[in-house]
Amino acid sequence: MPFLSLILIRTALLYLAIGFTLGGLILLNKAVPFQPALWRLLPLHVEFTLVGWIIQFVMGAAYWMLPRLGQYRPRGSDVPVWGTIICLNAGIWLAGIATFVSSPFPLEMAGRMLEFAAIVLFAVHAWPRVRPFGEG
Amino acid sequence: MPAISRWFIKAGLVYFLAAMLLAIGLKAQFSFPVLRFLAFFNPVYYHLLTVGWITQIIMGVSHWMFPRFSREKPRGNEALAWLVFVLLNAGLLLRITGEPMLALNPGSIWNTLLILSAILQWLAGALYIRAIWPRLKEKP
Ligand code: HEM
């Protein structure tokens, strides 16, 4: 698999590890309440599993498997995908920590905007690759 | 497609169907008071979709399609993949029963199911990462 897929999928697996750990802790705490503060980790759990794990993994697999654009640079420019990686992960953390820090700056909104930018950049990359296999 | 991938994907489709049926129930409870208890299935609904369906399909397809581990063992440790399947599904089924039952009977012994569920699902996630990581190989 190409280097950028490797980065996206490895990062997604790290989020799976943290996201499942947070989910497991919140579930244990639901069964046997031992630390009410654990509920505050719920937005982080959702952000890590939904965006960090699922969406990031799917993008990594798509970058690898979508039809290629020919011999020379088969996957097109990698600049938009680097942009996706940076914006998506910055967005996940900003939106995730927004509930913990009080800031005059709208952190969650900024995080969501970055996540949106990541999706737009990925669509820019993938659009020309969504076509029948073998078309030169 | 290897047998374990078929199990992951078919189980995923069953959870998807279950989630859709539950979604109908979650809406219908507003019109039919006998269905009010379904409100306690809200977290179950989210996890049927995200763990039961999407995560499970990802696990099945990646085990099938990812780069070979080696010539002799193209898919790496197959036994580990089966273990992940059993742990994830047992964990999810325990949650599907335990979470609404605990909500209906707060402070009851149903919490045991949730404790087990948390441990089994966490183990499934950790072992899946252990199984798939060595198959992430670069090839331009
Ligand atoms: C792909 C993986 C997962 C995704 C995408 C996911 C997503 C979500 C979402 C969307 C919610 C609802 C948040 C809300 O109500 O605002 C939630 C809640 C929760 N999740 Fe997960 N989750 C995942 C895996 C897990 C796992 C593996 C566990 C436990 C081992 C877990 C435990 C919990 C708990 C305890 C809650 C709170 C339930 C409640 O409100 O009572 N999650 N998750």
PDB file of N, CA and C in Angstrom, chain A residues 23-120:
ATOM      1  N   GLY A  23     -14.039   4.295  25.534  1.00  0.00           N
ATOM      2  CA  GLY A  23     -15.385   3.700  25.560  1.00  0.00           C
ATOM      3  C   GLY A  23     -15.483   2.629  26.639  1.00  0.00           C
ATOM      4  N   GLY A  24     -14.446   1.794  26.731  1.00  0.00           N
ATOM      5  CA  GLY A  24     -14.442   0.731  27.739  1.00  0.00           C
ATOM      6  C   GLY A  24     -14.496   1.300  29.150  1.00  0.00           C
ATOM      7  N   LEU A  25     -13.714   2.374  29.385  1.00  0.00           N
ATOM      8  CA  LEU A  25     -13.708   2.986  30.721  1.00  0.00           C
ATOM      9  C   LEU A  25     -15.069   3.592  31.054  1.00  0.00           C
ATOM     10  N   ILE A  26     -15.677   4.266  30.061  1.00  0.00           N
ATOM     11  CA  ILE A  26     -16.989   4.884  30.317  1.00  0.00           C
ATOM     12  C   ILE A  26     -18.036   3.788  30.581  1.00  0.00           C
ATOM     13  N   LEU A  27     -17.920   2.676  29.834  1.00  0.00           N
ATOM     14  CA  LEU A  27     -18.883   1.576  30.026  1.00  0.00           C
ATOM     15  C   LEU A  27     -18.698   0.929  31.405  1.00  0.00           C
ATOM     16  N   LEU A  28     -17.428   0.721  31.812  1.00  0.00           N
ATOM     17  CA  LEU A  28     -17.164   0.168  33.156  1.00  0.00           C
ATOM     18  C   LEU A  28     -17.752   1.091  34.219  1.00  0.00           C
ATOM     19  N   ASN A  29     -17.564   2.392  33.994  1.00  0.00           N
ATOM     20  CA  ASN A  29     -18.057   3.369  34.961  1.00  0.00           C
ATOM     21  C   ASN A  29     -19.584   3.429  34.983  1.00  0.00           C
ATOM     22  N   LYS A  30     -20.190   3.036  33.863  1.00  0.00           N
ATOM     23  CA  LYS A  30     -21.651   2.969  33.818  1.00  0.00           C
ATOM     24  C   LYS A  30     -22.136   1.759  34.618  1.00  0.00           C
ATOM     25  N   ALA A  31     -21.347   0.668  34.538  1.00  0.00           N
ATOM     26  CA  ALA A  31     -21.709  -0.555  35.253  1.00  0.00           C
ATOM     27  C   ALA A  31     -21.469  -0.398  36.752  1.00  0.00           C
ATOM     28  N   VAL A  32     -20.298   0.126  37.109  1.00  0.00           N
ATOM     29  CA  VAL A  32     -19.924   0.316  38.513  1.00  0.00           C
ATOM     30  C   VAL A  32     -19.395   1.738  38.655  1.00  0.00           C
ATOM     31  N   PRO A  33     -20.262   2.687  38.983  1.00  0.00           N
ATOM     32  CA  PRO A  33     -19.802   4.085  38.987  1.00  0.00           C
ATOM     33  C   PRO A  33     -18.641   4.268  39.965  1.00  0.00           C
ATOM     34  N   PHE A  34     -17.473   4.597  39.440  1.00  0.00           N
ATOM     35  CA  PHE A  34     -16.327   4.807  40.322  1.00  0.00           C
ATOM     36  C   PHE A  34     -15.671   6.157  40.096  1.00  0.00           C
ATOM     37  N   GLN A  35     -15.954   6.794  38.968  1.00  0.00           N
ATOM     38  CA  GLN A  35     -15.339   8.094  38.704  1.00  0.00           C
ATOM     39  C   GLN A  35     -16.271   8.896  37.781  1.00  0.00           C
ATOM     40  N   PRO A  36     -17.140   9.716  38.385  1.00  0.00           N
ATOM     41  CA  PRO A  36     -18.127  10.437  37.560  1.00  0.00           C
ATOM     42  C   PRO A  36     -17.474  11.282  36.466  1.00  0.00           C
ATOM     43  N   ALA A  37     -16.231  11.725  36.727  1.00  0.00           N
ATOM     44  CA  ALA A  37     -15.568  12.597  35.746  1.00  0.00           C
ATOM     45  C   ALA A  37     -15.335  11.876  34.413  1.00  0.00           C
ATOM     46  N   LEU A  38     -15.390  10.529  34.433  1.00  0.00           N
ATOM     47  CA  LEU A  38     -15.153   9.793  33.184  1.00  0.00           C
ATOM     48  C   LEU A  38     -16.176  10.147  32.106  1.00  0.00           C
ATOM     49  N   TRP A  39     -17.388  10.561  32.551  1.00  0.00           N
ATOM     50  CA  TRP A  39     -18.413  10.925  31.561  1.00  0.00           C
ATOM     51  C   TRP A  39     -17.951  12.082  30.692  1.00  0.00           C
ATOM     52  N   ARG A  40     -17.028  12.900  31.243  1.00  0.00           N
ATOM     53  CA  ARG A  40     -16.567  14.057  30.464  1.00  0.00           C
ATOM     54  C   ARG A  40     -15.740  13.617  29.261  1.00  0.00           C
ATOM     55  N   LEU A  41     -15.318  12.352  29.266  1.00  0.00           N
ATOM     56  CA  LEU A  41     -14.524  11.852  28.138  1.00  0.00           C
ATOM     57  C   LEU A  41     -15.386  11.418  26.955  1.00  0.00           C
ATOM     58  N   LEU A  42     -16.723  11.484  27.122  1.00  0.00           N
ATOM     59  CA  LEU A  42     -17.599  10.989  26.056  1.00  0.00           C
ATOM     60  C   LEU A  42     -17.384  11.697  24.708  1.00  0.00           C
ATOM     61  N   PRO A  43     -17.300  13.048  24.679  1.00  0.00           N
ATOM     62  CA  PRO A  43     -17.074  13.684  23.368  1.00  0.00           C
ATOM     63  C   PRO A  43     -15.764  13.242  22.721  1.00  0.00           C
ATOM     64  N   LEU A  44     -14.750  13.011  23.555  1.00  0.00           N
ATOM     65  CA  LEU A  44     -13.461  12.550  23.019  1.00  0.00           C
ATOM     66  C   LEU A  44     -13.608  11.131  22.446  1.00  0.00           C
ATOM     67  N   HIS A  45     -14.371  10.290  23.171  1.00  0.00           N
ATOM     68  CA  HIS A  45     -14.626   8.926  22.682  1.00  0.00           C
ATOM     69  C   HIS A  45     -15.292   8.956  21.305  1.00  0.00           C
ATOM     70  N   VAL A  46     -16.317   9.800  21.177  1.00  0.00           N
ATOM     71  CA  VAL A  46     -17.056   9.870  19.910  1.00  0.00           C
ATOM     72  C   VAL A  46     -16.147  10.390  18.794  1.00  0.00           C
ATOM     73  N   GLU A  47     -15.395  11.451  19.092  1.00  0.00           N
ATOM     74  CA  GLU A  47     -14.510  12.064  18.086  1.00  0.00           C
ATOM     75  C   GLU A  47     -13.446  11.061  17.614  1.00  0.00           C
ATOM     76  N   PHE A  48     -12.838  10.377  18.558  1.00  0.00           N
ATOM     77  CA  PHE A  48     -11.751   9.443  18.210  1.00  0.00           C
ATOM     78  C   PHE A  48     -12.259   8.234  17.414  1.00  0.00           C
ATOM     79  N   THR A  49     -13.411   7.689  17.819  1.00  0.00           N
ATOM     80  CA  THR A  49     -13.871   6.479  17.132  1.00  0.00           C
ATOM     81  C   THR A  49     -14.498   6.818  15.777  1.00  0.00           C
ATOM     82  N   LEU A  50     -15.344   7.840  15.763  1.00  0.00           N
ATOM     83  CA  LEU A  50     -16.097   8.131  14.533  1.00  0.00           C
ATOM     84  C   LEU A  50     -15.197   8.764  13.466  1.00  0.00           C
ATOM     85  N   VAL A  51     -14.474   9.803  13.836  1.00  0.00           N
ATOM     86  CA  VAL A  51     -13.658  10.515  12.836  1.00  0.00           C
ATOM     87  C   VAL A  51     -12.248   9.922  12.778  1.00  0.00           C
ATOM     88  N   GLY A  52     -11.623   9.760  13.951  1.00  0.00           N
ATOM     89  CA  GLY A  52     -10.242   9.280  13.968  1.00  0.00           C
ATOM     90  C   GLY A  52     -10.099   7.861  13.463  1.00  0.00           C
ATOM     91  N   TRP A  53     -10.990   6.993  13.870  1.00  0.00           N
ATOM     92  CA  TRP A  53     -10.907   5.582  13.448  1.00  0.00           C
ATOM     93  C   TRP A  53     -11.632   5.357  12.124  1.00  0.00           C
ATOM     94  N   ILE A  54     -12.973   5.480  12.104  1.00  0.00           N
ATOM     95  CA  ILE A  54     -13.726   5.035  10.928  1.00  0.00           C
ATOM     96  C   ILE A  54     -13.400   5.893   9.694  1.00  0.00           C
ATOM     97  N   ILE A  55     -13.566   7.203   9.805  1.00  0.00           N
ATOM     98  CA  ILE A  55     -13.407   8.041   8.601  1.00  0.00           C
ATOM     99  C   ILE A  55     -11.965   7.999   8.110  1.00  0.00           C
ATOM    100  N   GLN A  56     -11.017   8.060   9.043  1.00  0.00           N
ATOM    101  CA  GLN A  56      -9.612   8.059   8.633  1.00  0.00           C
ATOM    102  C   GLN A  56      -9.209   6.731   7.979  1.00  0.00           C
ATOM    103  N   PHE A  57      -9.710   5.637   8.521  1.00  0.00           N
ATOM    104  CA  PHE A  57      -9.402   4.324   7.935  1.00  0.00           C
ATOM    105  C   PHE A  57      -9.959   4.223   6.512  1.00  0.00           C
ATOM    106  N   VAL A  58     -11.200   4.655   6.344  1.00  0.00           N
ATOM    107  CA  VAL A  58     -11.843   4.566   5.027  1.00  0.00           C
ATOM    108  C   VAL A  58     -11.059   5.392   3.998  1.00  0.00           C
ATOM    109  N   MET A  59     -10.608   6.578   4.412  1.00  0.00           N
ATOM    110  CA  MET A  59      -9.825   7.403   3.484  1.00  0.00           C
ATOM    111  C   MET A  59      -8.507   6.718   3.117  1.00  0.00           C
ATOM    112  N   GLY A  60      -7.873   6.086   4.094  1.00  0.00           N
ATOM    113  CA  GLY A  60      -6.615   5.383   3.826  1.00  0.00           C
ATOM    114  C   GLY A  60      -6.815   4.254   2.826  1.00  0.00           C
ATOM    115  N   ALA A  61      -7.908   3.498   2.994  1.00  0.00           N
ATOM    116  CA  ALA A  61      -8.172   2.384   2.076  1.00  0.00           C
ATOM    117  C   ALA A  61      -8.550   2.923   0.697  1.00  0.00           C
ATOM    118  N   ALA A  62      -9.314   4.006   0.654  1.00  0.00           N
ATOM    119  CA  ALA A  62      -9.735   4.567  -0.634  1.00  0.00           C
ATOM    120  C   ALA A  62      -8.529   5.103  -1.407  1.00  0.00           C
ATOM    121  N   TYR A  63      -7.622   5.792  -0.715  1.00  0.00           N
ATOM    122  CA  TYR A  63      -6.433   6.337  -1.395  1.00  0.00           C
ATOM    123  C   TYR A  63      -5.632   5.209  -2.059  1.00  0.00           C
ATOM    124  N   TRP A  64      -5.606   4.083  -1.408  1.00  0.00           N
ATOM    125  CA  TRP A  64      -4.880   2.925  -1.918  1.00  0.00           C
ATOM    126  C   TRP A  64      -5.630   2.276  -3.095  1.00  0.00           C
ATOM    127  N   MET A  65      -6.948   2.070  -2.951  1.00  0.00           N
ATOM    128  CA  MET A  65      -7.653   1.148  -3.846  1.00  0.00           C
ATOM    129  C   MET A  65      -8.432   1.788  -4.989  1.00  0.00           C
ATOM    130  N   LEU A  66      -8.697   3.078  -4.947  1.00  0.00           N
ATOM    131  CA  LEU A  66      -9.459   3.678  -6.058  1.00  0.00           C
ATOM    132  C   LEU A  66      -8.681   3.506  -7.370  1.00  0.00           C
ATOM    133  N   PRO A  67      -9.369   3.485  -8.525  1.00  0.00           N
ATOM    134  CA  PRO A  67      -8.675   3.322  -9.801  1.00  0.00           C
ATOM    135  C   PRO A  67      -7.552   4.348  -9.971  1.00  0.00           C
ATOM    136  N   ARG A  68      -6.463   3.932 -10.632  1.00  0.00           N
ATOM    137  CA  ARG A  68      -5.310   4.818 -10.797  1.00  0.00           C
ATOM    138  C   ARG A  68      -5.473   5.715 -12.017  1.00  0.00           C
ATOM    139  N   LEU A  69      -4.640   6.752 -12.035  1.00  0.00           N
ATOM    140  CA  LEU A  69      -4.748   7.748 -13.107  1.00  0.00           C
ATOM    141  C   LEU A  69      -3.709   7.539 -14.208  1.00  0.00           C
ATOM    142  N   GLY A  70      -3.180   6.348 -14.344  1.00  0.00           N
ATOM    143  CA  GLY A  70      -2.184   6.098 -15.396  1.00  0.00           C
ATOM    144  C   GLY A  70      -0.831   5.765 -14.795  1.00  0.00           C
ATOM    145  N   GLN A  71       0.184   5.634 -15.645  1.00  0.00           N
ATOM    146  CA  GLN A  71       1.511   5.205 -15.194  1.00  0.00           C
ATOM    147  C   GLN A  71       2.207   6.273 -14.358  1.00  0.00           C
ATOM    148  N   TYR A  72       2.241   7.487 -14.920  1.00  0.00           N
ATOM    149  CA  TYR A  72       2.956   8.570 -14.264  1.00  0.00           C
ATOM    150  C   TYR A  72       2.071   9.134 -13.160  1.00  0.00           C
ATOM    151  N   ARG A  73       2.560   9.166 -11.922  1.00  0.00           N
ATOM    152  CA  ARG A  73       1.770   9.622 -10.770  1.00  0.00           C
ATOM    153  C   ARG A  73       0.380   8.978 -10.727  1.00  0.00           C
ATOM    154  N   PRO A  74       0.317   7.662 -10.486  1.00  0.00           N
ATOM    155  CA  PRO A  74      -0.956   6.940 -10.581  1.00  0.00           C
ATOM    156  C   PRO A  74      -2.035   7.455  -9.630  1.00  0.00           C
ATOM    157  N   ARG A  75      -1.615   8.087  -8.540  1.00  0.00           N
ATOM    158  CA  ARG A  75      -2.637   8.580  -7.591  1.00  0.00           C
ATOM    159  C   ARG A  75      -2.740  10.101  -7.607  1.00  0.00           C
ATOM    160  N   GLY A  76      -2.208  10.725  -8.635  1.00  0.00           N
ATOM    161  CA  GLY A  76      -2.286  12.186  -8.737  1.00  0.00           C
ATOM    162  C   GLY A  76      -1.381  12.859  -7.722  1.00  0.00           C
ATOM    163  N   SER A  77      -1.646  14.152  -7.469  1.00  0.00           N
ATOM    164  CA  SER A  77      -0.826  14.899  -6.509  1.00  0.00           C
ATOM    165  C   SER A  77      -1.120  14.420  -5.091  1.00  0.00           C
ATOM    166  N   ASP A  78      -0.066  14.308  -4.268  1.00  0.00           N
ATOM    167  CA  ASP A  78      -0.359  13.906  -2.878  1.00  0.00           C
ATOM    168  C   ASP A  78      -0.560  15.117  -1.959  1.00  0.00           C
ATOM    169  N   VAL A  79      -0.476  16.323  -2.528  1.00  0.00           N
ATOM    170  CA  VAL A  79      -0.620  17.520  -1.684  1.00  0.00           C
ATOM    171  C   VAL A  79      -2.000  17.586  -0.994  1.00  0.00           C
ATOM    172  N   PRO A  80      -3.126  17.380  -1.731  1.00  0.00           N
ATOM    173  CA  PRO A  80      -4.417  17.456  -1.030  1.00  0.00           C
ATOM    174  C   PRO A  80      -4.542  16.412   0.078  1.00  0.00           C
ATOM    175  N   VAL A  81      -3.924  15.246  -0.121  1.00  0.00           N
ATOM    176  CA  VAL A  81      -4.075  14.191   0.898  1.00  0.00           C
ATOM    177  C   VAL A  81      -3.236  14.513   2.137  1.00  0.00           C
ATOM    178  N   TRP A  82      -2.062  15.125   1.930  1.00  0.00           N
ATOM    179  CA  TRP A  82      -1.320  15.608   3.104  1.00  0.00           C
ATOM    180  C   TRP A  82      -2.169  16.625   3.855  1.00  0.00           C
ATOM    181  N   GLY A  83      -2.838  17.508   3.076  1.00  0.00           N
ATOM    182  CA  GLY A  83      -3.728  18.502   3.693  1.00  0.00           C
ATOM    183  C   GLY A  83      -4.823  17.809   4.490  1.00  0.00           C
ATOM    184  N   THR A  84      -5.385  16.724   3.920  1.00  0.00           N
ATOM    185  CA  THR A  84      -6.430  15.969   4.627  1.00  0.00           C
ATOM    186  C   THR A  84      -5.908  15.452   5.958  1.00  0.00           C
ATOM    187  N   ILE A  85      -4.715  14.845   5.925  1.00  0.00           N
ATOM    188  CA  ILE A  85      -4.166  14.237   7.145  1.00  0.00           C
ATOM    189  C   ILE A  85      -3.984  15.302   8.230  1.00  0.00           C
ATOM    190  N   ILE A  86      -3.413  16.441   7.835  1.00  0.00           N
ATOM    191  CA  ILE A  86      -3.127  17.490   8.827  1.00  0.00           C
ATOM    192  C   ILE A  86      -4.432  18.093   9.362  1.00  0.00           C
ATOM    193  N   CYS A  87      -5.338  18.465   8.445  1.00  0.00           N
ATOM    194  CA  CYS A  87      -6.589  19.119   8.890  1.00  0.00           C
ATOM    195  C   CYS A  87      -7.445  18.163   9.722  1.00  0.00           C
ATOM    196  N   LEU A  88      -7.540  16.893   9.278  1.00  0.00           N
ATOM    197  CA  LEU A  88      -8.415  15.955   9.986  1.00  0.00           C
ATOM    198  C   LEU A  88      -7.936  15.756  11.429  1.00  0.00           C
ATOM    199  N   ASN A  89      -6.631  15.535  11.586  1.00  0.00           N
ATOM    200  CA  ASN A  89      -6.131  15.244  12.929  1.00  0.00           C
ATOM    201  C   ASN A  89      -6.108  16.474  13.825  1.00  0.00           C
ATOM    202  N   ALA A  90      -5.788  17.627  13.243  1.00  0.00           N
ATOM    203  CA  ALA A  90      -5.880  18.862  14.042  1.00  0.00           C
ATOM    204  C   ALA A  90      -7.333  19.087  14.450  1.00  0.00           C
ATOM    205  N   GLY A  91      -8.255  18.820  13.513  1.00  0.00           N
ATOM    206  CA  GLY A  91      -9.680  19.026  13.795  1.00  0.00           C
ATOM    207  C   GLY A  91     -10.192  18.104  14.890  1.00  0.00           C
ATOM    208  N   ILE A  92      -9.769  16.845  14.834  1.00  0.00           N
ATOM    209  CA  ILE A  92     -10.214  15.860  15.845  1.00  0.00           C
ATOM    210  C   ILE A  92      -9.820  16.348  17.247  1.00  0.00           C
ATOM    211  N   TRP A  93      -8.565  16.778  17.387  1.00  0.00           N
ATOM    212  CA  TRP A  93      -8.095  17.186  18.725  1.00  0.00           C
ATOM    213  C   TRP A  93      -8.752  18.475  19.181  1.00  0.00           C
ATOM    214  N   LEU A  94      -8.882  19.439  18.251  1.00  0.00           N
ATOM    215  CA  LEU A  94      -9.518  20.703  18.643  1.00  0.00           C
ATOM    216  C   LEU A  94     -10.960  20.464  19.080  1.00  0.00           C
ATOM    217  N   ALA A  95     -11.715  19.723  18.248  1.00  0.00           N
ATOM    218  CA  ALA A  95     -13.121  19.473  18.591  1.00  0.00           C
ATOM    219  C   ALA A  95     -13.206  18.609  19.848  1.00  0.00           C
ATOM    220  N   GLY A  96     -12.255  17.688  20.002  1.00  0.00           N
ATOM    221  CA  GLY A  96     -12.289  16.768  21.142  1.00  0.00           C
ATOM    222  C   GLY A  96     -12.003  17.451  22.469  1.00  0.00           C
ATOM    223  N   ILE A  97     -11.026  18.365  22.478  1.00  0.00           N
ATOM    224  CA  ILE A  97     -10.660  18.989  23.767  1.00  0.00           C
ATOM    225  C   ILE A  97     -11.507  20.217  24.074  1.00  0.00           C
ATOM    226  N   ALA A  98     -12.364  20.617  23.100  1.00  0.00           N
ATOM    227  CA  ALA A  98     -13.131  21.859  23.290  1.00  0.00           C
ATOM    228  C   ALA A  98     -13.945  21.834  24.578  1.00  0.00           C
ATOM    229  N   THR A  99     -14.410  20.641  24.997  1.00  0.00           N
ATOM    230  CA  THR A  99     -15.258  20.590  26.193  1.00  0.00           C
ATOM    231  C   THR A  99     -14.430  20.716  27.482  1.00  0.00           C
ATOM    232  N   PHE A 100     -13.109  20.576  27.375  1.00  0.00           N
ATOM    233  CA  PHE A 100     -12.266  20.604  28.586  1.00  0.00           C
ATOM    234  C   PHE A 100     -11.703  21.990  28.891  1.00  0.00           C
ATOM    235  N   VAL A 101     -11.467  22.759  27.843  1.00  0.00           N
ATOM    236  CA  VAL A 101     -10.800  24.050  28.058  1.00  0.00           C
ATOM    237  C   VAL A 101     -11.772  25.188  27.791  1.00  0.00           C
ATOM    238  N   SER A 102     -11.738  26.162  28.696  1.00  0.00           N
ATOM    239  CA  SER A 102     -12.567  27.337  28.437  1.00  0.00           C
ATOM    240  C   SER A 102     -11.696  28.341  27.682  1.00  0.00           C
ATOM    241  N   SER A 103     -12.163  28.690  26.513  1.00  0.00           N
ATOM    242  CA  SER A 103     -11.374  29.591  25.685  1.00  0.00           C
ATOM    243  C   SER A 103     -12.315  30.583  25.012  1.00  0.00           C
ATOM    244  N   PRO A 104     -11.872  31.831  24.881  1.00  0.00           N
ATOM    245  CA  PRO A 104     -12.725  32.803  24.169  1.00  0.00           C
ATOM    246  C   PRO A 104     -12.843  32.421  22.682  1.00  0.00           C
ATOM    247  N   PHE A 105     -11.913  31.591  22.237  1.00  0.00           N
ATOM    248  CA  PHE A 105     -11.890  31.157  20.836  1.00  0.00           C
ATOM    249  C   PHE A 105     -12.835  29.963  20.662  1.00  0.00           C
ATOM    250  N   PRO A 106     -13.712  29.974  19.656  1.00  0.00           N
ATOM    251  CA  PRO A 106     -14.656  28.839  19.496  1.00  0.00           C
ATOM    252  C   PRO A 106     -13.939  27.589  18.989  1.00  0.00           C
ATOM    253  N   LEU A 107     -13.347  26.843  19.943  1.00  0.00           N
ATOM    254  CA  LEU A 107     -12.501  25.697  19.578  1.00  0.00           C
ATOM    255  C   LEU A 107     -13.242  24.615  18.811  1.00  0.00           C
ATOM    256  N   GLU A 108     -14.467  24.295  19.310  1.00  0.00           N
ATOM    257  CA  GLU A 108     -15.174  23.189  18.664  1.00  0.00           C
ATOM    258  C   GLU A 108     -15.508  23.546  17.217  1.00  0.00           C
ATOM    259  N   MET A 109     -15.966  24.774  17.027  1.00  0.00           N
ATOM    260  CA  MET A 109     -16.292  25.229  15.668  1.00  0.00           C
ATOM    261  C   MET A 109     -15.044  25.154  14.785  1.00  0.00           C
ATOM    262  N   ALA A 110     -13.909  25.610  15.322  1.00  0.00           N
ATOM    263  CA  ALA A 110     -12.661  25.576  14.543  1.00  0.00           C
ATOM    264  C   ALA A 110     -12.301  24.134  14.176  1.00  0.00           C
ATOM    265  N   GLY A 111     -12.481  23.219  15.153  1.00  0.00           N
ATOM    266  CA  GLY A 111     -12.190  21.811  14.902  1.00  0.00           C
ATOM    267  C   GLY A 111     -13.071  21.249  13.796  1.00  0.00           C
ATOM    268  N   ARG A 112     -14.353  21.589  13.862  1.00  0.00           N
ATOM    269  CA  ARG A 112     -15.294  21.091  12.842  1.00  0.00           C
ATOM    270  C   ARG A 112     -14.955  21.664  11.465  1.00  0.00           C
ATOM    271  N   MET A 113     -14.542  22.930  11.442  1.00  0.00           N
ATOM    272  CA  MET A 113     -14.180  23.543  10.145  1.00  0.00           C
ATOM    273  C   MET A 113     -12.969  22.819   9.554  1.00  0.00           C
ATOM    274  N   LEU A 114     -12.006  22.474  10.421  1.00  0.00           N
ATOM    275  CA  LEU A 114     -10.827  21.751   9.931  1.00  0.00           C
ATOM    276  C   LEU A 114     -11.220  20.371   9.402  1.00  0.00           C
ATOM    277  N   GLU A 115     -12.127  19.703  10.131  1.00  0.00           N
ATOM    278  CA  GLU A 115     -12.588  18.387   9.664  1.00  0.00           C
ATOM    279  C   GLU A 115     -13.296  18.514   8.315  1.00  0.00           C
ATOM    280  N   PHE A 116     -14.081  19.577   8.188  1.00  0.00           N
ATOM    281  CA  PHE A 116     -14.778  19.803   6.917  1.00  0.00           C
ATOM    282  C   PHE A 116     -13.754  20.031   5.793  1.00  0.00           C
ATOM    283  N   ALA A 117     -12.733  20.849   6.087  1.00  0.00           N
ATOM    284  CA  ALA A 117     -11.689  21.115   5.081  1.00  0.00           C
ATOM    285  C   ALA A 117     -11.004  19.809   4.677  1.00  0.00           C
ATOM    286  N   ALA A 118     -10.791  18.930   5.659  1.00  0.00           N
ATOM    287  CA  ALA A 118     -10.138  17.645   5.365  1.00  0.00           C
ATOM    288  C   ALA A 118     -10.965  16.832   4.368  1.00  0.00           C
ATOM    289  N   ILE A 119     -12.281  16.829   4.575  1.00  0.00           N
ATOM    290  CA  ILE A 119     -13.166  16.060   3.687  1.00  0.00           C
ATOM    291  C   ILE A 119     -13.153  16.685   2.284  1.00  0.00           C
ATOM    292  N   VAL A 120     -13.214  18.036   2.226  1.00  0.00           N
ATOM    293  CA  VAL A 120     -13.202  18.703   0.913  1.00  0.00           C
ATOM    294  C   VAL A 120     -11.911  18.354   0.174  1.00  0.00           C
TER     295      VAL A 120
END
